[in-house]
Short mmCIF file of C-alpha atoms in Angstrom, two decimals:
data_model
loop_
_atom_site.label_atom_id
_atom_site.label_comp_id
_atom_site.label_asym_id
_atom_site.label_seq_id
_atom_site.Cartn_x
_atom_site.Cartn_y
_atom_site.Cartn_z
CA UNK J 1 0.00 0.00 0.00
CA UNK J 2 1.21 3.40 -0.55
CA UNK J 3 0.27 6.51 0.90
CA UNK J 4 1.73 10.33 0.55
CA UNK J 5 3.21 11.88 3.44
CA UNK J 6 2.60 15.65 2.93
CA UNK J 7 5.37 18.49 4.37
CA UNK J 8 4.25 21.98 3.79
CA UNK J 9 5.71 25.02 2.08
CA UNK J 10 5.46 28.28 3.51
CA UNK J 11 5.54 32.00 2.93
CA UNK J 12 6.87 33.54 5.61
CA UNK J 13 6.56 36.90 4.85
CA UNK J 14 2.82 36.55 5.55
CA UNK J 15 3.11 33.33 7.17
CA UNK J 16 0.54 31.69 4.92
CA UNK J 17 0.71 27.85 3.77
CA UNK J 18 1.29 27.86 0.21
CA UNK J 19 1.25 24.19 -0.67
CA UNK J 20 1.98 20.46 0.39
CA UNK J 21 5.01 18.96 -1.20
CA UNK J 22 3.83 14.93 -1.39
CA UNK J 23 6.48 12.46 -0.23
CA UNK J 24 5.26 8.88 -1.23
CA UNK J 25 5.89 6.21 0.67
CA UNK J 26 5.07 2.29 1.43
CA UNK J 27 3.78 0.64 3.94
CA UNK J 28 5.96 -2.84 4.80
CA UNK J 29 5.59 -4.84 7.75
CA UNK J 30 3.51 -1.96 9.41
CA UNK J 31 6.34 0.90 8.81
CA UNK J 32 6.05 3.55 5.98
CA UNK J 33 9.33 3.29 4.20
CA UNK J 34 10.64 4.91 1.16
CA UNK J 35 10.20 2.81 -1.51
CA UNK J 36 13.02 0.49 -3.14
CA UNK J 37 12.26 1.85 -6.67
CA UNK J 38 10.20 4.83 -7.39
CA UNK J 39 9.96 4.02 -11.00
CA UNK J 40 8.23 0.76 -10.42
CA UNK J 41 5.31 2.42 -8.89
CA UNK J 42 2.54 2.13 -11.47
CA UNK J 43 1.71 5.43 -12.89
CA UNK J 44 -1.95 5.11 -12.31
CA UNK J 45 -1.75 3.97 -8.68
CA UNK J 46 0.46 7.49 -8.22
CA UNK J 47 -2.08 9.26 -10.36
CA UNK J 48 -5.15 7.85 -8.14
CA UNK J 49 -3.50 8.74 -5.15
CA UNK J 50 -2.50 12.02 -6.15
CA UNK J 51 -5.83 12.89 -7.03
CA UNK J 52 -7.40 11.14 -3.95
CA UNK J 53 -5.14 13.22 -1.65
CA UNK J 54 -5.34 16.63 -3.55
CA UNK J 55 -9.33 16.20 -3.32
CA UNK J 56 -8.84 16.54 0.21
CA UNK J 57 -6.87 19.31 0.55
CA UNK J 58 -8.14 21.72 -1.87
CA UNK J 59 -10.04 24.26 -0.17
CA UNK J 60 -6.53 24.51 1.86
CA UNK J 61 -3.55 25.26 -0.40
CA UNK J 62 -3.07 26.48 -3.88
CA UNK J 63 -1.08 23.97 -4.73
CA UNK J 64 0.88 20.28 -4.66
CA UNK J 65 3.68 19.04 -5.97
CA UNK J 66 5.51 15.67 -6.12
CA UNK J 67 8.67 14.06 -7.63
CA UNK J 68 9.10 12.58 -11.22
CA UNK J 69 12.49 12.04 -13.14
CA UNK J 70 13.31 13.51 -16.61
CA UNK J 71 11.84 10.03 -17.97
CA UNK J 72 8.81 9.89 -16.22
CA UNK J 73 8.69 13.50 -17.09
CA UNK J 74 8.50 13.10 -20.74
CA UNK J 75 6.20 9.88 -20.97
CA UNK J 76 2.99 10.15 -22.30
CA UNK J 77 1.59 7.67 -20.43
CA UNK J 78 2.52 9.27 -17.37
CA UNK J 79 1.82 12.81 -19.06
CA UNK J 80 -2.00 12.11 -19.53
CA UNK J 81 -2.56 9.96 -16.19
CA UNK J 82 -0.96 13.72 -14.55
CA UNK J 83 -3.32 15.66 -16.83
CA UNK J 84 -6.12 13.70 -15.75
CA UNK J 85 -5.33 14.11 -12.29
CA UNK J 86 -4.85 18.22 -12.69
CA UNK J 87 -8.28 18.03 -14.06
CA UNK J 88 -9.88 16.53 -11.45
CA UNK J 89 -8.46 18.45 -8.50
CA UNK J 90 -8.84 21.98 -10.58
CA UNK J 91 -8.42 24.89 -9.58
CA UNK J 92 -5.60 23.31 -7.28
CA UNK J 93 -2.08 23.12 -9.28
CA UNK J 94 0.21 20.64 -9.70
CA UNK J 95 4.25 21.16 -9.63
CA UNK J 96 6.13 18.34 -10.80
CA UNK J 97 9.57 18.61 -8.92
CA UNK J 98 12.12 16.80 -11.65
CA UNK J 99 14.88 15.09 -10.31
CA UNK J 100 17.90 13.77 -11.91
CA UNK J 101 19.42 10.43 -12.31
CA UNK J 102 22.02 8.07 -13.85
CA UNK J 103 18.69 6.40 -16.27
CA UNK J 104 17.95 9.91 -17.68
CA UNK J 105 21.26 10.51 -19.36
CA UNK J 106 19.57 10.02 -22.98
CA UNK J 107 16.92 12.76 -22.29
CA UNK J 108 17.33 16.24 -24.20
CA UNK J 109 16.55 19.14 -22.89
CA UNK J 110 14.40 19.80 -26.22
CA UNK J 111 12.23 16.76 -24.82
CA UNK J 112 11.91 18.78 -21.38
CA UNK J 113 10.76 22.29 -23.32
CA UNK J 114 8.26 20.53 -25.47
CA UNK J 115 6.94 18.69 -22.50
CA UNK J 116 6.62 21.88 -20.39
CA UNK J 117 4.98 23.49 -23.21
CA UNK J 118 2.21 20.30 -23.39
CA UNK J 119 1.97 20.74 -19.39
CA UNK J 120 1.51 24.83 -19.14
CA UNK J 121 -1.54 24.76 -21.63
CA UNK J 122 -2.77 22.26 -18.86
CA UNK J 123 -2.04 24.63 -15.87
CA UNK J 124 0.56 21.92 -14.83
CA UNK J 125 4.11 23.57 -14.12
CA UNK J 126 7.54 22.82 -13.82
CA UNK J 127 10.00 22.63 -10.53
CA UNK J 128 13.68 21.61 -10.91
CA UNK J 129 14.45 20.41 -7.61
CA UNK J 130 18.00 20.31 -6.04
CA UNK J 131 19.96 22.82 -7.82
CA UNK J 132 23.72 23.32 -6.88
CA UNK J 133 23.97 19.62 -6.14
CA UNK J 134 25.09 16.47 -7.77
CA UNK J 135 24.54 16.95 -11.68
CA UNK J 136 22.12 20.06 -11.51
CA UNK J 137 24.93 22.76 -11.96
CA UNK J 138 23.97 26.09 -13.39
CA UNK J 139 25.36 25.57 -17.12
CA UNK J 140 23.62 21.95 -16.86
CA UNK J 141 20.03 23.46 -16.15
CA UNK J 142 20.56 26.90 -17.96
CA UNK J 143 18.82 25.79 -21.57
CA UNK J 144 15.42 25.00 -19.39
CA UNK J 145 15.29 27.47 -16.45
CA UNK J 146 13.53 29.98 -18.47
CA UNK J 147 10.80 27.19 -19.10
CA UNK J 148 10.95 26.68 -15.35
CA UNK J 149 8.02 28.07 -12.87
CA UNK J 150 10.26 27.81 -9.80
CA UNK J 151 13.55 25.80 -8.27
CA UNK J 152 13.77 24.16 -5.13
CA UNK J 153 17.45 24.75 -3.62
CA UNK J 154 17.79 21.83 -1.15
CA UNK J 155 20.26 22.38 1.95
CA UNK J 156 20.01 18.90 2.90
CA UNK J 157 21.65 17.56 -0.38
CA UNK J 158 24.66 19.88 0.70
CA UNK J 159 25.15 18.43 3.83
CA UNK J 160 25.40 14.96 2.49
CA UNK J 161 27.39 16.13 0.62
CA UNK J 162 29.48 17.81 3.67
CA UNK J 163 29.41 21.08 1.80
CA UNK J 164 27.44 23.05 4.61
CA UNK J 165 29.85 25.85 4.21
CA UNK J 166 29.34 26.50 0.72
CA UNK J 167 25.72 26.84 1.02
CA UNK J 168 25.53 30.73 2.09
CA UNK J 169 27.15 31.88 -1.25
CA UNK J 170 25.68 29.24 -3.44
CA UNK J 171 21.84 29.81 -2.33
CA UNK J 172 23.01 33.83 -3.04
CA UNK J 173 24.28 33.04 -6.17
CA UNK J 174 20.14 30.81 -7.18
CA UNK J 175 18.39 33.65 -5.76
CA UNK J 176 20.28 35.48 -8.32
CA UNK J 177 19.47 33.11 -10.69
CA UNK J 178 15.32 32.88 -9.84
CA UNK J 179 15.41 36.34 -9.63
CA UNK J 180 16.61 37.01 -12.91
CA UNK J 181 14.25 34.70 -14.41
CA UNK J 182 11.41 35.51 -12.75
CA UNK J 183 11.62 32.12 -11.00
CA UNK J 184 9.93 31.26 -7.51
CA UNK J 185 12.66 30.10 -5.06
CA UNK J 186 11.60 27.42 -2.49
CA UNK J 187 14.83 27.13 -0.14
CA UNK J 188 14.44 23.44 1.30
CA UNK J 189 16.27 21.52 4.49
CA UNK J 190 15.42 24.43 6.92
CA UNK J 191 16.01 22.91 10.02
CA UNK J 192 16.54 25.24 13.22
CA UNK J 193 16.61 29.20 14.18
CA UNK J 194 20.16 30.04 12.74
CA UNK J 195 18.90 28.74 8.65
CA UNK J 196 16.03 30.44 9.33
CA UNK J 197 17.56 34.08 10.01
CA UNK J 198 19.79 33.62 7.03
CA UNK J 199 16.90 32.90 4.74
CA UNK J 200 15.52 36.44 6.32
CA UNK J 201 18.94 37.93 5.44
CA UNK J 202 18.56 36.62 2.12
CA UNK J 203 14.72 37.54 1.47
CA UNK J 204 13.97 34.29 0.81
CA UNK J 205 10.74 33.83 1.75
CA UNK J 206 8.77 30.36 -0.07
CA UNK J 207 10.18 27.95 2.28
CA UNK J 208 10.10 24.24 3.83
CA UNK J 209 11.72 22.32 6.35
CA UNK J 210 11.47 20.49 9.87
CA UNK J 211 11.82 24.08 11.39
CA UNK J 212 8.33 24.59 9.89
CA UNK J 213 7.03 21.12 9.87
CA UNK J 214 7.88 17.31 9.23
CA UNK J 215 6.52 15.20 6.62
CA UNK J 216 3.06 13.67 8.11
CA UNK J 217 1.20 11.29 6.77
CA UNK J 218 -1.98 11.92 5.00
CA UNK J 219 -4.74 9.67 5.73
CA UNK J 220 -6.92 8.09 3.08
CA UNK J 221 -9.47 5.51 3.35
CA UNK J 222 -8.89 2.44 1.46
CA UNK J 223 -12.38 3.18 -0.53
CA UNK J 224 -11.82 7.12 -1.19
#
């Protein structure tokens, strides 16, 4: 069984709740665990849920967004169980977060434009989550950030990556970047008082983090 945990996303500067980013999970052995392989999820079980959940929740946020890969990004299988989703839950958006990894190495970036362009006449935009980390460098994301409708800059991936210093100038250096294309920032990983008053010094307001709230999970019955 799988189920979405939800963590919110804030706006600080009026303290509102802005949306629910949905962490999926799977129950095994009576624990919610991540699960082995996201990719083996069936598409429509993700698209049920999504919808199931959203229902829910949509007199409370503008929006929710969830996780797919450049692959799952560009399927149209995928594409049209998403679209049917959006339609359902309307006027509530949905953000698709992409992510990178090793199995999307054959995607273009042309494939990610024309996809955006199929998802924005749908209301349906685009996140690229963990910039400054791993793979998603600046010159590596710069032919589809102005496509983009926001970035998610994840201090947690830096402190895997024990780069906790670095993350001051580089989150300066993606507000620049958002900024410049007219890009909502979403700083992620905030965790205690200190993060907190830098993202003030910063004027970064869209935020998320166990400072504001951990994951929960979202109930559903199993006949919703």
């Amino acid at each position: 069984m799988y189920r979405y945990f939800l963590q919110p996303q804030l706006d600080v500067s009026n303290n509102s709740l802005i949306g629910y980013e949905l962490l999926i999970r799977q129950k095994v052995a009576d624990k919610w665990v991540l699960p082995h392989n996201f990719a083996s999820i069936p598409i429509d079980v993700q698209a049920d849920l999504i919808r199931r959940t959203a229902q829910k929740l949509m007199l409370k946020i503008g929006s929710v967004s969830f996780n797919t890969n450049r692959s799952q990004f560009i399927d149209n299988t995928i594409a049209q169980a998403i679209l049917s989703a959006q339609q359902q839950i309307y006027p509530l958006n949905l953000v698709l977060e992409v992510t990178e990894e090793a199995t999307d190495d054959a995607i273009t970036d042309q494939q990610i434009i024309d996809q955006v362009h199929f998802f924005d006449q749908h209301g349906i935009q685009l996140s690229l989550d963990d910039v400054g980390t791993g793979i998603n460098t600046y010159d590596h994301l710069k032919p589809v950030l102005p496509y983009a409708s926001e970035i998610k800059f994840a201090m947690q991936n830096f402190r895997q990556e024990k780069r906790e210093a670095e993350i001051p100038a580089n989150l300066k250096f993606w507000k620049q970047v958002a900024d410049q294309h007219h890009l909502r920032l979403i700083l992620e990983g905030v965790e205690n008082q200190e993060e907190h008053d830098m993202a003030n010094g910063l004027q970064i307001d869209l935020r998320q983090g166990w400072f504001y709230g951990k994951p929960h999970l979202f109930k559903l019955e199993p006949t919703d």
